[in-house]
């Protein structure tokens, strides 16, 4: 079940900045649990984009950045490129669901 | 380099069973929690189950509890998922993923396999 809500789609022109929100509650993001972000290119497995709410794994361009506040988190993509067109998912832990990790509903990013 | 390769997917009738395997290489397998995540056709990601370093701690999502069993063989670097009483809504691509944990903190699923498709149909 999805307890993290994301906008279904966002779009932007090449070079622009887009942000994707991830809204949770007091049992997940609001409880202090980290948020992680994944990018899924068409036909591919997801890959980790941001971990611990704000950190980039090695190899991830600094165009991608994450932030967290209260019961929500955001992923920002600056200098949007055609190769960024993909689905993006946030993920966290929810203490109301025994041992349960939860994913966001997913956001399709379209580069105009 | 880190590699995770799933196998065992296929077409199964409702009520049937399957065993998914995930062969790990390129890292010390026993140093990582491991997870199964699935994605139904055209849908989002759903966490299924995870297992601790030695296999003594396992958790399942409510949607699979009692039907799925996760296990691991650290001598063979193998993660397994036994799926029983399959339902049509279990149709999905099943991914195994590596889960770094240090000092009890979780750092995201940092490597994923390519996925094993499972189709449940009469």
PDB file of C-alpha atoms in Angstrom, chain A residues 1-2 34 36 38 40 44-48 51-52 89 91 93 97-105, chain B residues 35 37 39 43-47 50 59-60 62 65 95 99 101 105-110 112-114:
ATOM      1  CA  UNK A   1       0.000   0.000   0.000  1.00  0.00           C
ATOM      2  CA  UNK A   2       1.145   3.522  -0.742  1.00  0.00           C
ATOM      3  CA  UNK A  34      15.034   9.045   6.203  1.00  0.00           C
ATOM      4  CA  UNK A  36      15.436   7.713  -0.291  1.00  0.00           C
ATOM      5  CA  UNK A  38      15.023   6.122  -6.964  1.00  0.00           C
ATOM      6  CA  UNK A  40      13.578   4.166 -13.052  1.00  0.00           C
ATOM      7  CA  UNK A  44      15.080  -0.740 -16.543  1.00  0.00           C
ATOM      8  CA  UNK A  45      15.406  -1.570 -12.869  1.00  0.00           C
ATOM      9  CA  UNK A  46      15.282   1.327 -10.415  1.00  0.00           C
ATOM     10  CA  UNK A  47      18.543   2.877  -9.252  1.00  0.00           C
ATOM     11  CA  UNK A  48      19.297   4.731  -6.032  1.00  0.00           C
ATOM     12  CA  UNK A  51      19.859   8.191   0.270  1.00  0.00           C
ATOM     13  CA  UNK A  52      19.445   9.491   3.786  1.00  0.00           C
ATOM     14  CA  UNK A  89       9.965   7.094  -6.454  1.00  0.00           C
ATOM     15  CA  UNK A  91      10.806   5.534  -0.151  1.00  0.00           C
ATOM     16  CA  UNK A  93       9.941   3.379   6.644  1.00  0.00           C
ATOM     17  CA  UNK A  97       3.190  -1.101   9.529  1.00  0.00           C
ATOM     18  CA  UNK A  98       5.210  -3.847  11.185  1.00  0.00           C
ATOM     19  CA  UNK A  99       8.726  -3.805   9.756  1.00  0.00           C
ATOM     20  CA  UNK A 100       7.484  -2.127   6.688  1.00  0.00           C
ATOM     21  CA  UNK A 101       9.245  -0.110   4.072  1.00  0.00           C
ATOM     22  CA  UNK A 102       6.975   2.058   1.956  1.00  0.00           C
ATOM     23  CA  UNK A 103       7.310   3.562  -1.498  1.00  0.00           C
ATOM     24  CA  UNK A 104       5.734   6.666  -2.920  1.00  0.00           C
ATOM     25  CA  UNK A 105       3.148   6.549  -5.664  1.00  0.00           C
TER      26      UNK A 105
ATOM     27  CA  UNK B  35      15.192  -7.300   0.091  1.00  0.00           C
ATOM     28  CA  UNK B  37      10.549  -5.594  -4.151  1.00  0.00           C
ATOM     29  CA  UNK B  39       6.305  -3.995  -9.530  1.00  0.00           C
ATOM     30  CA  UNK B  43       2.298   0.218 -11.537  1.00  0.00           C
ATOM     31  CA  UNK B  44       4.605   1.457  -8.824  1.00  0.00           C
ATOM     32  CA  UNK B  45       7.075  -0.283  -6.568  1.00  0.00           C
ATOM     33  CA  UNK B  46       5.951  -2.399  -3.621  1.00  0.00           C
ATOM     34  CA  UNK B  47       8.283  -3.649  -0.899  1.00  0.00           C
ATOM     35  CA  UNK B  50      13.615  -8.320   3.811  1.00  0.00           C
ATOM     36  CA  UNK B  59       9.790  -9.169   7.688  1.00  0.00           C
ATOM     37  CA  UNK B  60       6.979  -9.291   5.141  1.00  0.00           C
ATOM     38  CA  UNK B  62       0.866  -7.636   4.884  1.00  0.00           C
ATOM     39  CA  UNK B  65       2.549 -12.565   4.878  1.00  0.00           C
ATOM     40  CA  UNK B  95      13.467  -7.429  -7.957  1.00  0.00           C
ATOM     41  CA  UNK B  99      20.303  -3.070   1.614  1.00  0.00           C
ATOM     42  CA  UNK B 101      22.829  -1.140   7.132  1.00  0.00           C
ATOM     43  CA  UNK B 105      20.566   2.729  10.089  1.00  0.00           C
ATOM     44  CA  UNK B 106      19.260   1.959   6.622  1.00  0.00           C
ATOM     45  CA  UNK B 107      20.800   3.639   3.573  1.00  0.00           C
ATOM     46  CA  UNK B 108      18.408   2.781   0.778  1.00  0.00           C
ATOM     47  CA  UNK B 109      18.449  -0.071  -1.708  1.00  0.00           C
ATOM     48  CA  UNK B 110      21.755   0.601  -3.417  1.00  0.00           C
ATOM     49  CA  UNK B 112      19.055  -3.907  -7.805  1.00  0.00           C
ATOM     50  CA  UNK B 113      18.808  -6.957 -10.018  1.00  0.00           C
ATOM     51  CA  UNK B 114      17.249  -6.813 -13.459  1.00  0.00           C
TER      52      UNK B 114
END
